mmCIF file of C-alpha atoms in Angstrom:
data_model
loop_
_atom_site.group_PDB
_atom_site.id
_atom_site.type_symbol
_atom_site.label_atom_id
_atom_site.label_comp_id
_atom_site.label_asym_id
_atom_site.label_seq_id
_atom_site.Cartn_x
_atom_site.Cartn_y
_atom_site.Cartn_z
ATOM 1 C CA MET A 1 0.000 0.000 0.000
ATOM 2 C CA THR A 2 1.259 3.373 -0.875
ATOM 3 C CA SER A 3 0.325 6.395 1.137
ATOM 4 C CA ALA A 4 -0.951 9.585 -0.435
ATOM 5 C CA PRO A 5 1.588 12.408 -0.709
ATOM 6 C CA ALA A 6 1.375 15.018 2.026
ATOM 7 C CA PRO A 7 -0.519 18.128 0.921
ATOM 8 C CA GLU A 8 1.612 21.221 0.355
ATOM 9 C CA PRO A 9 1.094 24.084 2.815
ATOM 10 C CA ARG A 10 -1.186 26.797 1.463
ATOM 11 C CA ALA A 11 -0.192 30.428 1.358
ATOM 12 C CA ALA A 12 -1.874 32.548 3.998
ATOM 13 C CA LYS A 13 -4.799 34.583 2.717
ATOM 14 C CA PRO A 14 -4.553 38.331 3.202
ATOM 15 C CA ALA A 15 -6.569 39.469 6.187
ATOM 16 C CA LEU A 16 -9.540 41.734 5.686
ATOM 17 C CA ILE A 17 -9.111 45.158 7.279
ATOM 18 C CA PHE A 18 -12.275 46.959 8.311
ATOM 19 C CA ASP A 19 -10.643 50.254 9.353
ATOM 20 C CA ASP A 20 -11.919 53.540 7.969
ATOM 21 C CA PRO A 21 -9.624 54.388 5.003
ATOM 22 C CA LEU A 22 -10.365 58.094 5.437
ATOM 23 C CA ASP A 23 -8.635 58.061 8.842
ATOM 24 C CA GLN A 24 -5.287 57.417 7.149
ATOM 25 C CA GLN A 25 -3.230 60.228 5.616
ATOM 26 C CA SER A 26 -2.662 59.912 1.883
ATOM 27 C CA SER A 27 0.204 61.357 -0.147
ATOM 28 C CA ASP A 28 -2.168 64.075 -1.403
ATOM 29 C CA ASP A 29 -2.703 65.331 2.162
ATOM 30 C CA THR A 30 0.866 66.625 2.401
ATOM 31 C CA ASP A 31 2.597 69.593 0.787
ATOM 32 C CA ARG A 32 5.455 67.420 -0.439
ATOM 33 C CA GLY A 33 5.755 67.135 -4.212
ATOM 34 C CA TRP A 34 3.314 69.818 -5.301
ATOM 35 C CA GLY A 35 5.000 71.320 -8.385
ATOM 36 C CA GLU A 36 8.510 70.934 -7.064
ATOM 37 C CA ARG A 37 11.281 69.350 -9.020
ATOM 38 C CA PRO A 38 13.944 67.516 -7.072
ATOM 39 C CA GLY A 39 17.418 69.017 -7.168
ATOM 40 C CA SER A 40 16.560 72.395 -8.740
ATOM 41 C CA GLU A 41 17.075 74.533 -5.639
ATOM 42 C CA GLY A 42 18.238 78.038 -6.676
ATOM 43 C CA ASP A 43 19.701 77.007 -10.041
ATOM 44 C CA SER A 44 18.905 79.660 -12.658
ATOM 45 C CA ALA A 45 19.628 77.261 -15.556
ATOM 46 C CA ALA A 46 17.145 74.770 -14.084
ATOM 47 C CA ASP A 47 14.601 77.585 -13.650
ATOM 48 C CA LEU A 48 14.982 78.561 -17.311
ATOM 49 C CA LYS A 49 14.603 74.934 -18.415
ATOM 50 C CA ARG A 50 11.450 74.574 -16.304
ATOM 51 C CA PHE A 51 10.053 77.821 -17.719
ATOM 52 C CA LEU A 52 10.684 76.673 -21.291
ATOM 53 C CA ASP A 53 9.242 73.195 -20.574
ATOM 54 C CA GLU A 54 6.048 74.555 -19.014
ATOM 55 C CA LYS A 55 5.464 77.451 -21.406
ATOM 56 C CA PRO A 56 2.169 77.107 -23.302
ATOM 57 C CA PRO A 57 2.501 76.583 -27.068
ATOM 58 C CA HIS A 58 0.795 79.881 -27.879
ATOM 59 C CA HIS A 59 3.691 81.739 -26.166
ATOM 60 C CA LEU A 60 6.351 80.527 -28.624
#
């Protein structure tokens, strides 16, 4: 008689969380990242590049 192979362990299912999602702070609730470019602190060349990149086409 042969015995049946042992079943493989199942992966744990993710637990359901019933917390209020509006109680948690999202990335939009902070001032970080609103229109700022990283690394362009006080650089006039970077300011000119940003101005030229963001200029509307009717201002050419």
